[in-house]
Short mmCIF file of C-alpha atoms in Angstrom, two decimals:
data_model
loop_
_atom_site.label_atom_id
_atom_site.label_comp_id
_atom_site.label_asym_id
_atom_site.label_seq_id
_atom_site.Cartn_x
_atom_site.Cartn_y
_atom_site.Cartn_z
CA UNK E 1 36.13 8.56 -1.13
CA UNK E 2 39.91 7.47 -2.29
CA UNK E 3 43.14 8.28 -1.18
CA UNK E 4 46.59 7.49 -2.80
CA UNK E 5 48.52 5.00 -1.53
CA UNK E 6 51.78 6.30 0.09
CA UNK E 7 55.38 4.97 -0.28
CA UNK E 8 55.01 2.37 2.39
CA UNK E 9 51.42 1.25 2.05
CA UNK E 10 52.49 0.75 -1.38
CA UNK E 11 55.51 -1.67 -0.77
CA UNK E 12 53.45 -3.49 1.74
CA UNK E 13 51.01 -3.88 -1.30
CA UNK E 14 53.59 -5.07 -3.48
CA UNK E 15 54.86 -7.57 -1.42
CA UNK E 16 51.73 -9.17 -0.74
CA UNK E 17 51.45 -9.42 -4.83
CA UNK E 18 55.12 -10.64 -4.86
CA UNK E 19 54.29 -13.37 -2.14
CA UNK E 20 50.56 -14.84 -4.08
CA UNK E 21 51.67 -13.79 -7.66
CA UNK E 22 55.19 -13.27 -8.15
CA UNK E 23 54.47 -9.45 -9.25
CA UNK E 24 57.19 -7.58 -8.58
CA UNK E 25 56.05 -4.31 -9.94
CA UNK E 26 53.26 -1.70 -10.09
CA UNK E 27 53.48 0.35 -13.02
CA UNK E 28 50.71 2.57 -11.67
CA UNK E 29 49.18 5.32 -9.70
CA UNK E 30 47.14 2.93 -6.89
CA UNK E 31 44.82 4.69 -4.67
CA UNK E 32 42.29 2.99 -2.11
CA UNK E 33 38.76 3.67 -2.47
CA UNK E 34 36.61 2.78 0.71
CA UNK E 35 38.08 -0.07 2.77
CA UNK E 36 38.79 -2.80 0.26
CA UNK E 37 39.09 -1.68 -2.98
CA UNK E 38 41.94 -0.51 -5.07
CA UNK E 39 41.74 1.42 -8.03
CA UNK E 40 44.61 1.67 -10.90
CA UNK E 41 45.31 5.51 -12.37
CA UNK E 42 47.39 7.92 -13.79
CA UNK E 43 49.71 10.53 -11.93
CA UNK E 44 47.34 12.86 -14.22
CA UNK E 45 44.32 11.76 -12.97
CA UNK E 46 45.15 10.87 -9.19
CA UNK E 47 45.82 14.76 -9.05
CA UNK E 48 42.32 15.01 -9.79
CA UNK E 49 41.23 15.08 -5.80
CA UNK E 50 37.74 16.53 -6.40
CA UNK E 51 36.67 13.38 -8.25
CA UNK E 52 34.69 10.80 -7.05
CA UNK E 53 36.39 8.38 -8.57
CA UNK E 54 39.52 8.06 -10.50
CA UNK E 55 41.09 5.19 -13.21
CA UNK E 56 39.54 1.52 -12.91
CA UNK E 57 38.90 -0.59 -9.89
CA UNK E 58 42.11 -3.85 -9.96
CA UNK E 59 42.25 -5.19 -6.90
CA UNK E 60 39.93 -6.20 -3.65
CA UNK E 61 40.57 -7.30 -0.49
CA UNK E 62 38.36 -10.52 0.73
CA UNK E 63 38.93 -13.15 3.00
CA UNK E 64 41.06 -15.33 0.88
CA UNK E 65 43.51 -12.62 0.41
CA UNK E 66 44.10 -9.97 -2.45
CA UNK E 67 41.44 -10.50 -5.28
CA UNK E 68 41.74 -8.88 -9.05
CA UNK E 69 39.11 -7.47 -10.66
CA UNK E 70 38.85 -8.94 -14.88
CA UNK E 71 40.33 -5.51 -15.49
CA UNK E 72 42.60 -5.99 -12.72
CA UNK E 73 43.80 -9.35 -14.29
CA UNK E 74 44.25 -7.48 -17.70
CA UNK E 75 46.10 -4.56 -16.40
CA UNK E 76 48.48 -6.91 -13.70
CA UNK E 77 48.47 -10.52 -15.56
CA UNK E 78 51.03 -9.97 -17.75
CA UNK E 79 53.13 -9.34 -15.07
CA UNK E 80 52.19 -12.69 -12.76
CA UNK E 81 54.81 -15.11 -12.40
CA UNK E 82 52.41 -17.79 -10.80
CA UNK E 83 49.23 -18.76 -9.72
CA UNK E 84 47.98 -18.11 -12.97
CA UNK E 85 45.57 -20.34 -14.77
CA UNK E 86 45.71 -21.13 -18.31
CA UNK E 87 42.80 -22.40 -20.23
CA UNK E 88 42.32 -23.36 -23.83
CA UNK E 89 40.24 -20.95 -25.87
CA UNK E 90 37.05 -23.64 -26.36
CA UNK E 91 36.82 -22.91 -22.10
CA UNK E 92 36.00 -19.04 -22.19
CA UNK E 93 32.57 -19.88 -23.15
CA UNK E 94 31.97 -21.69 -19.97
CA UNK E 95 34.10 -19.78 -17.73
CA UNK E 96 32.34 -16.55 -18.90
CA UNK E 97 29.02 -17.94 -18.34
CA UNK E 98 30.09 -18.81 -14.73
CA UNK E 99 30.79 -22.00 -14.85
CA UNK E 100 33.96 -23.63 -12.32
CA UNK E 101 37.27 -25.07 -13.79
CA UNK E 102 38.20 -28.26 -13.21
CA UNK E 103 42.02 -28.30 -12.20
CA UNK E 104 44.57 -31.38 -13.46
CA UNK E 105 46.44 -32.59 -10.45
CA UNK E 106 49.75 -31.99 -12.17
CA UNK E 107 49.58 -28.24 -11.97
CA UNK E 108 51.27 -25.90 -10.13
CA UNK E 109 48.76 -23.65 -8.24
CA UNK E 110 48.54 -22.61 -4.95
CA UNK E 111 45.31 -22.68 -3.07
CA UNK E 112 43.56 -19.46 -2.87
CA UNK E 113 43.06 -16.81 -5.52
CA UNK E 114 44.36 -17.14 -8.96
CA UNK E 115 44.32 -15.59 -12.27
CA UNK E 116 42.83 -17.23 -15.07
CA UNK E 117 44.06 -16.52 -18.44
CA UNK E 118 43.60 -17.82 -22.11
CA UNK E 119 46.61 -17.31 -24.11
CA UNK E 120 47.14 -13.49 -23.96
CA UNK E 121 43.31 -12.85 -23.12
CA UNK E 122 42.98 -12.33 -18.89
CA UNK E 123 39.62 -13.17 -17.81
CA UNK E 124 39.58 -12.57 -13.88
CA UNK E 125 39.72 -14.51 -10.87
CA UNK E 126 39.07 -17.52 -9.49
CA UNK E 127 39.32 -19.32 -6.12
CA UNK E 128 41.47 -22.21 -6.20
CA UNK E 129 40.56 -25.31 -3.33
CA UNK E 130 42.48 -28.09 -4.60
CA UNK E 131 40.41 -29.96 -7.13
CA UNK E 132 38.44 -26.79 -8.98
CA UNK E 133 38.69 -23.27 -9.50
CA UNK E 134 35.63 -21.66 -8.52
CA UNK E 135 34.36 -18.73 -10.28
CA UNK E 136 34.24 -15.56 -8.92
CA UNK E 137 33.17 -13.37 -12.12
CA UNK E 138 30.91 -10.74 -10.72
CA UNK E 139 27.02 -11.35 -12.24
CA UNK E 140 26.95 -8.32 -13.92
CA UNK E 141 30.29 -9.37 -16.32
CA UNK E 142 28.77 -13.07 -17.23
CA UNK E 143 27.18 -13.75 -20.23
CA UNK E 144 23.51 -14.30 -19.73
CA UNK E 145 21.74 -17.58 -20.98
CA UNK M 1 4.52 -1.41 -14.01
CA UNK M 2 2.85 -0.85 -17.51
CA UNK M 3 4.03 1.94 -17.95
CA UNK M 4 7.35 0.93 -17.67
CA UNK M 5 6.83 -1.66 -20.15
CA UNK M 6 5.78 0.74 -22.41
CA UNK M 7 8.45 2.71 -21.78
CA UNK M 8 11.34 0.01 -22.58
CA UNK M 9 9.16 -1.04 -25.71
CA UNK M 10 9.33 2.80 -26.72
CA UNK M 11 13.14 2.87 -26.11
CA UNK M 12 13.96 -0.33 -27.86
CA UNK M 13 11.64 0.79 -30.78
CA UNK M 14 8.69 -2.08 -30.18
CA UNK M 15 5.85 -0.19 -30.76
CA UNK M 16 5.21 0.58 -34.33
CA UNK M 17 5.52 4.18 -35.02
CA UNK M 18 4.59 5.53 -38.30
CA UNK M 19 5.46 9.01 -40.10
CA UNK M 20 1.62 9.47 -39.82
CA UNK M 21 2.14 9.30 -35.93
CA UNK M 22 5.06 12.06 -36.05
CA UNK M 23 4.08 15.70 -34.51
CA UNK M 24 2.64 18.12 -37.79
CA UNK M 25 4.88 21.07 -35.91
CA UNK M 26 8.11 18.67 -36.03
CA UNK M 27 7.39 17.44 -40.13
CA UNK M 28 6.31 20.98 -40.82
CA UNK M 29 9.76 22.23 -39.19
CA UNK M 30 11.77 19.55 -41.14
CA UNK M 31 10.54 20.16 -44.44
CA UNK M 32 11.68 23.94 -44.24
CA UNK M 33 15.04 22.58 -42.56
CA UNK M 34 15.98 19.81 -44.89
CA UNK M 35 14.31 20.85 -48.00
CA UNK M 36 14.48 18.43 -50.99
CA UNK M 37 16.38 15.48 -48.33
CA UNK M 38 13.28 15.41 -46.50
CA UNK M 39 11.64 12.32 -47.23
CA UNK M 40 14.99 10.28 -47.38
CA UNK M 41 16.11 11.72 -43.75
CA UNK M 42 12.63 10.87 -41.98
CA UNK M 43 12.27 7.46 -44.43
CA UNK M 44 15.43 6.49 -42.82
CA UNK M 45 14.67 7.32 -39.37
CA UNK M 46 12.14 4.51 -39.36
CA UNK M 47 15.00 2.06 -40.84
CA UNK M 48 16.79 0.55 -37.88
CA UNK M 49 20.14 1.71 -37.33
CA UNK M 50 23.01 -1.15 -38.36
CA UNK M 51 25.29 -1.92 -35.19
CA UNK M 52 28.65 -0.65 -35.18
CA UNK M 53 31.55 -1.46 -32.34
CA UNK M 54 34.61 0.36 -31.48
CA UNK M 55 37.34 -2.48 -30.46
CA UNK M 56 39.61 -2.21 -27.02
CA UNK M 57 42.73 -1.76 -27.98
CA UNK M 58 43.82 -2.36 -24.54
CA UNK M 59 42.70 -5.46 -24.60
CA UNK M 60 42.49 -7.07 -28.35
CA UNK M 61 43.56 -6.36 -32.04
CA UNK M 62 41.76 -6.73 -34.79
CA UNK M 63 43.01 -10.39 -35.55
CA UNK M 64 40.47 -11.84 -33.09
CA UNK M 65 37.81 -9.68 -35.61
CA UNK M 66 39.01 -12.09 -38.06
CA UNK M 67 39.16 -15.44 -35.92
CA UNK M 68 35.52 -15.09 -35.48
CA UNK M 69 32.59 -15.81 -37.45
CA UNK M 70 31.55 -12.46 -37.74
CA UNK M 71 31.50 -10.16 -41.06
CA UNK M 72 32.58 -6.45 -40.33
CA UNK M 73 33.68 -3.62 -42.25
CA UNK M 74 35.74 -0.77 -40.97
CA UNK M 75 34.79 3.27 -40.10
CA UNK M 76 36.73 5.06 -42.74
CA UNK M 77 36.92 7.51 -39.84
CA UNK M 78 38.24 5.67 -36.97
CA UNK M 79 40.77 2.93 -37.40
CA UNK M 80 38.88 0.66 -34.24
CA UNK M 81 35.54 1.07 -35.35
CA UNK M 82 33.81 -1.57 -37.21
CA UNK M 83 30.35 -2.04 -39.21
CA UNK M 84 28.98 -5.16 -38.38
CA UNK M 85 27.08 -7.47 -41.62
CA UNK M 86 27.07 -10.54 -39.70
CA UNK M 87 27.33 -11.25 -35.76
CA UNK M 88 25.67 -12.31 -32.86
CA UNK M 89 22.54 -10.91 -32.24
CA UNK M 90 22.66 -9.94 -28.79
CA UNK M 91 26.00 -8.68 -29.28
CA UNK M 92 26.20 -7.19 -25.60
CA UNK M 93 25.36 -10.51 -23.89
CA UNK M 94 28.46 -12.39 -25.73
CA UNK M 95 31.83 -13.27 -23.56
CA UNK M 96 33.97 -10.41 -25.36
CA UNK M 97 31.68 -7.77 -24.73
CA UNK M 98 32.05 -8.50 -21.27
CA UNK M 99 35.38 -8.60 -20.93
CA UNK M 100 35.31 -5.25 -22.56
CA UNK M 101 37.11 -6.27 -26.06
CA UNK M 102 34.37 -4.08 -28.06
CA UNK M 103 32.27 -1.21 -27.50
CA UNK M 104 28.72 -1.32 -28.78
CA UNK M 105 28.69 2.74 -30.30
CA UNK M 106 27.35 4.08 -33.93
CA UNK M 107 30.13 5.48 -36.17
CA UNK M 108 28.73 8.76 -36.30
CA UNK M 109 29.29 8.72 -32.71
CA UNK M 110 32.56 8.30 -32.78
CA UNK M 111 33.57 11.60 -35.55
CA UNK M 112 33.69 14.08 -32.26
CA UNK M 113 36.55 12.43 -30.18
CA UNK M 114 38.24 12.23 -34.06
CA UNK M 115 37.85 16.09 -34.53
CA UNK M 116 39.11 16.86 -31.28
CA UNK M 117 42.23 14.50 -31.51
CA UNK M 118 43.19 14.28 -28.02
CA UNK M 119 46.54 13.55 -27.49
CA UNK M 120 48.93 10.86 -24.64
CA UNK M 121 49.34 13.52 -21.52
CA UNK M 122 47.30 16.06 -22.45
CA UNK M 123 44.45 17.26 -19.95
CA UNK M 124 41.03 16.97 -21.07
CA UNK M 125 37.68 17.95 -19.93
CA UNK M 126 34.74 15.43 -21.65
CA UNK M 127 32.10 17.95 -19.96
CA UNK M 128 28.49 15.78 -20.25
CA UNK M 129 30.21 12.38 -20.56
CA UNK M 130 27.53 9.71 -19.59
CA UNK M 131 27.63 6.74 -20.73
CA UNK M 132 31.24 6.87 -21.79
CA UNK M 133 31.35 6.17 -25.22
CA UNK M 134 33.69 8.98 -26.10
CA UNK M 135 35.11 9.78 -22.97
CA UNK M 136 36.36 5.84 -23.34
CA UNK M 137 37.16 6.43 -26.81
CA UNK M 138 39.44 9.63 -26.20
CA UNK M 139 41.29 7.27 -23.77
CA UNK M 140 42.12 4.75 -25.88
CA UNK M 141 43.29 7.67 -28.07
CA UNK M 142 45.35 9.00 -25.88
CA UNK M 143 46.96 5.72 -25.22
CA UNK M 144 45.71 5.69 -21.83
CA UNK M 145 48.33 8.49 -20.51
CA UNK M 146 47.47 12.05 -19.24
CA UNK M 147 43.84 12.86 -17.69
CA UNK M 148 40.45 12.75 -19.05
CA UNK M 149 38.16 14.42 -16.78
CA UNK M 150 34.93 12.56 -17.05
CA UNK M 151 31.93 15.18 -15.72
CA UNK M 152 28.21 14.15 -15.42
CA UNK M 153 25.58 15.48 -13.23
CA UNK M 154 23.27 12.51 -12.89
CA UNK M 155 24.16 9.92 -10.15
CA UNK M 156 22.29 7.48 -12.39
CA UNK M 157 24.42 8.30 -15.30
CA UNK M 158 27.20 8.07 -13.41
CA UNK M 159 27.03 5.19 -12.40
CA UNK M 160 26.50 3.72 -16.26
CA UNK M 161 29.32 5.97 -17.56
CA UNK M 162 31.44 4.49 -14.38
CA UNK M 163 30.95 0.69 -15.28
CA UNK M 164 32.08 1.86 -19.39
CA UNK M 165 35.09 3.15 -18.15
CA UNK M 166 36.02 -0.28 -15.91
CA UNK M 167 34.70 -2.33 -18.40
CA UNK M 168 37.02 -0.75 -20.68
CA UNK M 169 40.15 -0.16 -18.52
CA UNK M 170 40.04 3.61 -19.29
CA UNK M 171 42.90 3.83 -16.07
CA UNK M 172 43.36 7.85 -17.22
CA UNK M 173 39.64 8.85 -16.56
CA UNK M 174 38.56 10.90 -13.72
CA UNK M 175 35.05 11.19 -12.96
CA UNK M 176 33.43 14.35 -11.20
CA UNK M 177 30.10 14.86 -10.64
CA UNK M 178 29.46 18.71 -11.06
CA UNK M 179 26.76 21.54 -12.68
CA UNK M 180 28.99 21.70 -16.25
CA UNK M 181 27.33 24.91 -15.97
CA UNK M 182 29.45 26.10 -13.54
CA UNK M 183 32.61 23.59 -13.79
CA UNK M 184 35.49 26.43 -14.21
CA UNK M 185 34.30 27.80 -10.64
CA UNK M 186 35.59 24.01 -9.53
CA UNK M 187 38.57 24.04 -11.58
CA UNK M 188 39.61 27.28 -12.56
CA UNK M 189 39.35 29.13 -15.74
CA UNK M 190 41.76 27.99 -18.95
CA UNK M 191 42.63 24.40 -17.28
CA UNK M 192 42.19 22.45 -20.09
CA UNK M 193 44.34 21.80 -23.41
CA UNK M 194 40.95 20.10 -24.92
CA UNK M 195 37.23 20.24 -24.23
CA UNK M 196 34.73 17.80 -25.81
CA UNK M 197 30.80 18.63 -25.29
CA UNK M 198 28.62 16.61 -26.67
CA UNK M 199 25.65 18.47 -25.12
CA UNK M 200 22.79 17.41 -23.94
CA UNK M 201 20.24 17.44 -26.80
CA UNK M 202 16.83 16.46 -28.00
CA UNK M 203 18.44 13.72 -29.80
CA UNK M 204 16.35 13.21 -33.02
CA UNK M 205 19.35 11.94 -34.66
CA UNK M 206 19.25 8.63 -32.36
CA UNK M 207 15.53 7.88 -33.33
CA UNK M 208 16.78 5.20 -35.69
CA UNK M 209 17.83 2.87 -32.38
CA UNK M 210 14.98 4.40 -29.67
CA UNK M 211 11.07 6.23 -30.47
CA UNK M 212 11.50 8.44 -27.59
CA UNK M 213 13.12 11.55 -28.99
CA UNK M 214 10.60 11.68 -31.75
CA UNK M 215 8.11 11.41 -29.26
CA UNK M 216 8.72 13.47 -26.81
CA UNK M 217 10.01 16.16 -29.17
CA UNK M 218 7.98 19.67 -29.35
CA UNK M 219 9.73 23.83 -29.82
CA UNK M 220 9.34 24.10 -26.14
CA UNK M 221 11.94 21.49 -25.49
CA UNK M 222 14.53 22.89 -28.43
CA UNK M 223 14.50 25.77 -27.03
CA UNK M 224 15.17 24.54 -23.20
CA UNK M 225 17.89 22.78 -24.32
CA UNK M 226 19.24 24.97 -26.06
CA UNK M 227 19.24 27.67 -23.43
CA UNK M 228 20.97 24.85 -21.33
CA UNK M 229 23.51 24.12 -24.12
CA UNK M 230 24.96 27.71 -24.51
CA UNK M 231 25.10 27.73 -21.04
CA UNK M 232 27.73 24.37 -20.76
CA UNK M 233 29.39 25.70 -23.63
CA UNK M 234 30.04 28.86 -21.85
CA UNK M 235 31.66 27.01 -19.25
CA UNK M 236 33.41 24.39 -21.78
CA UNK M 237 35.04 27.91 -23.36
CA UNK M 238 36.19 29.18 -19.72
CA UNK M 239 37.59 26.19 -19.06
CA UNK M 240 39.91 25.96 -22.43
CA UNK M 241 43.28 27.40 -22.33
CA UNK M 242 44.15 29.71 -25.09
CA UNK M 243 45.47 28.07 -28.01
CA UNK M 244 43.58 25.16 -26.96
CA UNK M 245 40.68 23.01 -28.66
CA UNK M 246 36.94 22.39 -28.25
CA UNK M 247 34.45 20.00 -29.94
CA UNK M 248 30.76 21.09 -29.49
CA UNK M 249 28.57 17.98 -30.74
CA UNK M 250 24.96 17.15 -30.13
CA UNK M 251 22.51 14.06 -32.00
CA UNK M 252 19.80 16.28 -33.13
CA UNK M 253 19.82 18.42 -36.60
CA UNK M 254 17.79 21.53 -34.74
CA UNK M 255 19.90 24.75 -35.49
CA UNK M 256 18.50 26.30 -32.16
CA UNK M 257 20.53 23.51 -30.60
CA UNK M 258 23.47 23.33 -32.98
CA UNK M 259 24.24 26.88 -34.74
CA UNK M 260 23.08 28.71 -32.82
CA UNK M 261 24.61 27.69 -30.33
CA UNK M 262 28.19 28.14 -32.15
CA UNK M 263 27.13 31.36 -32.98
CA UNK M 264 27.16 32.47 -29.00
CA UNK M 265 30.51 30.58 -28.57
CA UNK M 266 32.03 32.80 -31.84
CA UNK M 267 30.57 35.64 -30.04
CA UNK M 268 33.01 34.69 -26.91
CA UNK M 269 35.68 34.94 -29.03
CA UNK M 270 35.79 31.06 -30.90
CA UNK M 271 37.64 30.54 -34.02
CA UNK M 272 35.77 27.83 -35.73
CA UNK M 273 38.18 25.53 -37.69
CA UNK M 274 37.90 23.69 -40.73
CA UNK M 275 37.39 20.02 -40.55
CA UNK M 276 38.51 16.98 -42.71
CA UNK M 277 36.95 13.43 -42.25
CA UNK M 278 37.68 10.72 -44.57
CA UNK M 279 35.18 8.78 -46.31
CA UNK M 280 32.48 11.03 -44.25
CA UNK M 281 29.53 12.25 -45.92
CA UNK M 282 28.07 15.66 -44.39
CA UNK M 283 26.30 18.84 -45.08
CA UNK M 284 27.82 22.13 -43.84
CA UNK M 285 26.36 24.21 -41.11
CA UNK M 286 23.90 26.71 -41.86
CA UNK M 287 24.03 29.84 -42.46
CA UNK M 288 20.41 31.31 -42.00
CA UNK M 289 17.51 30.10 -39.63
CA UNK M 290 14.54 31.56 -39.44
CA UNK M 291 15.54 35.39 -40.21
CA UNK M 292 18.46 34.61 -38.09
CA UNK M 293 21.80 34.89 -40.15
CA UNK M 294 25.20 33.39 -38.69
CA UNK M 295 28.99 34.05 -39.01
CA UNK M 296 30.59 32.79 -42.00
CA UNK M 297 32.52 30.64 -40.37
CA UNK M 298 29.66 28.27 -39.04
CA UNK M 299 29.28 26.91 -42.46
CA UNK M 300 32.66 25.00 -41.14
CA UNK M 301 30.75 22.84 -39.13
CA UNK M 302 29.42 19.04 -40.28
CA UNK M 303 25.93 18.26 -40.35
CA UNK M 304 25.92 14.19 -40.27
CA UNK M 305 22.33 13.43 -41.22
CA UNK M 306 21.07 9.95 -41.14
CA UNK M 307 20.97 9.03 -44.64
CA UNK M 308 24.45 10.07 -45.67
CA UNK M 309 26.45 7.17 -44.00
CA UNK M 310 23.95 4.83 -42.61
CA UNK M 311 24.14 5.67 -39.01
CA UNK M 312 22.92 8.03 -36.43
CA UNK M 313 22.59 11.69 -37.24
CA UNK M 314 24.99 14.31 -35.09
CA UNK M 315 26.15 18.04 -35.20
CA UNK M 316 30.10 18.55 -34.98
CA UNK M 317 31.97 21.92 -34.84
CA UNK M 318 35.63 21.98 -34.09
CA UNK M 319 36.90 25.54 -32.64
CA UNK M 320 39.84 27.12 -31.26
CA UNK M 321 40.32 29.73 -28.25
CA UNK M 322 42.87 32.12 -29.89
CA UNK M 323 45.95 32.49 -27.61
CA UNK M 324 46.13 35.93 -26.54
#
């Protein structure tokens, strides 16, 4: 089941996006469904409470910290101040077929989760360790063959 | 095993199926139904249907359309949904149907969300919603703001019409799974500013993409579903609020299942309303089935068959719940 996220629990999730991301904002109903997902919705819809599920799935918690879903990416991208990865459009290809990024030594990124983005097109997350990002598409989003 | 084999081959329209192979009860039926259109409806029921898509507005605009190699035309009915001449040919296995840029759905498909014209913060009820198509259509038209509640009552459909809605960020969709038959028990009678059903149906119109409704089609079945179908509308009409808006829709041209059906919901009290579609192509509802005459006001309804725009053949009636 799901349950929305209070005032606190809320903050506590914000700052967490603040510290990896630089998000400062969450323009959205968030509610918690099971232990480690987070789901994105509308006042409307979170007032729903016989549903078994409400708005889209954003954001999971794994080991390496806070993950986002490609629709979580879409949704909360725009809105990243780092740890975002840009790639050039002739890369999606790859990327959605579940291939790793290498990473230039120059850049900025943190290790851990990032965002990976091309232009204004968010693509979801990948796992950061220095040298590559490691792709973390779930099988059922990459392109086949 | 084999027989699931056979099954997909069925569903993906592998086999070869012939008019010759069609049920004498179901051509007998259609020549009395469709008259002199006869031959050109079932003739182009054995043409494959051409792909349409519905683009994400969430997510792209219709300049990417042009950055790729592909050749589209637009719906003249829906300002996101595209013919497309020329594209990949496993167009659900490419990178942007992934990330949820397009839907894969037939234009005709998309006319009942357009009748009903749901609108940012309104509260909807999308009644048999699996797999998404509309209820992830009615989002996008209402700009992602107020509720859509998304209703199946197949865990296996739910879970299809569950990945649509991620897939296409539909954040204002709430999915219950409940007997439509009995949904305003659950939420209360006159919730609802609009109510789409696109009922469950024997779904002749989609035999153009998959065999299976031809073949598994026979009276008993009609008349099943539509027994099941006034019952959902029933509870689609209890659920509206007065003043308020319904779409009834189904894929099959069987009155049983389509006037019929409009004729119990005019005996509940429906206004049916008067639609306009641009550049669509229908026939109006009937009047008369077999001895059986009908209100006036069901000649209001479209009748999309096959052959009229090149796509899937549906039922649409648009009606009101006067306020009291």
């Amino acid at each position: 089941m799901w349950k929305i996220l209070d005032g606190e629990e809320l903050e506590r999730l914000r700052k967490r996006l603040f510290e990896r991301y630089g998000i400062t904002e969450i323009p959205y109903v968030i509610v918690k469904s099971g232990k480690r997902k987070y789901r994105a919705t509308t006042k409307d819809a979170s007032k729903i409470r016989i549903a078994q599920l409400v708005g889209i799935y954003v954001l999971k918690e794994t080991p390496f910290g806070l993950m986002f879903s490609i629709e979580g990416t879409q949704l909360f991208g725009p809105l990243a101040r780092k740890n975002v990865f840009e790639i050039s459009s002739e890369i999606i290809e790859k990327w959605m077929h579940g291939e790793d990024l290498e990473v230039n030594s120059r850049n900025k990124l943190e290790r851990g989760l990032v965002i990976v983005r091309s232009e204004d097109l968010y693509l979801g997350s990948g796992l950061y360790d220095g040298q590559r990002i490691r792709n973390l598409l779930p099988k059922s989003r990459k392109v086949v063959g | 095993m084999v027989s699931r084999i056979m099954s997909s081959l069925i569903d993906e329209r592998r086999v070869p199926l012939t008019v010759q192979d069609l049920k004498k009860e179901l051509k007998e039926r259609y020549k009395v139904l469709l008259r002199s259109e006869y031959e050109k409806f079932i003739n182009c029921l054995f043409q494959k249907s051409p792909t349409f898509i519905r683009l994400n507005p969430m997510k792209t605009s219709v300049k990417w359309l042009h950055e790729k190699d592909w050749e589209v035309e637009r719906v003249p009915w829906y300002e996101f949904g595209y013919r497309v001449v020329k594209g990949p040919e496993n167009i659900g296995n490419t990178a942007e149907h992934r990330l949820g840029l397009f839907y894969v759905q037939d234009a005709a498909s998309m006319v009942p969300p357009v009748v009903l014209d749901p609108k940012p913060g309104e509260m909807v009820l999308d009644l048999a919603a699996a797999p998404g198509s509309k209820t992830t259509q009615m989002a996008e038209m209402m700009r992602w703001r107020g509720v859509i509640v998304a209703n199946d009552i197949s865990m296996r459909r739910i879970n299809v019409l569950s990945s649509n809605v991620q897939r296409m960020g539909s954040i204002n969709v709430a999915i219950t799974r409940l007997d439509g038959r009995f949904i305003h028990k659950v939420f209360g009678k006159e919730r609802f500013d609009k109510v789409l059903l696109d009922a469950p149906c024997s779904s002749v119109g989609e035999a153009r993409r998959n065999w299976r409704p031809l073949i598994r089609w026979s009276m008993r079945l009609v008349l099943r579903l539509s027994k099941l179908q006034k019952e959902l509308a029933t509870a689609g009409y209890i659920s509206l609020r007065p003043g308020g808006r319904m779409v009834y829709s189904t894929c099959t041209i069987e009155p049983e299942e389509n006037e019929e059906v409009v004729q119990h919901l005019i005996q509940l009290g429906a206004e049916i309303l008067q639609v306009e579609i641009p550049g669509l192509r229908f026939r109006p509802g009937l009047l008369e089935w077999n001895g059986r005459k009908f209100d006036s006001s069901v000649s209001k309804c479209l009748r999309i068959y096959p052959h009229y725009n090149d796509t899937l053949g549906f039922f649409v009636c648009l009606l009101e719940k006067p306020e009291r």
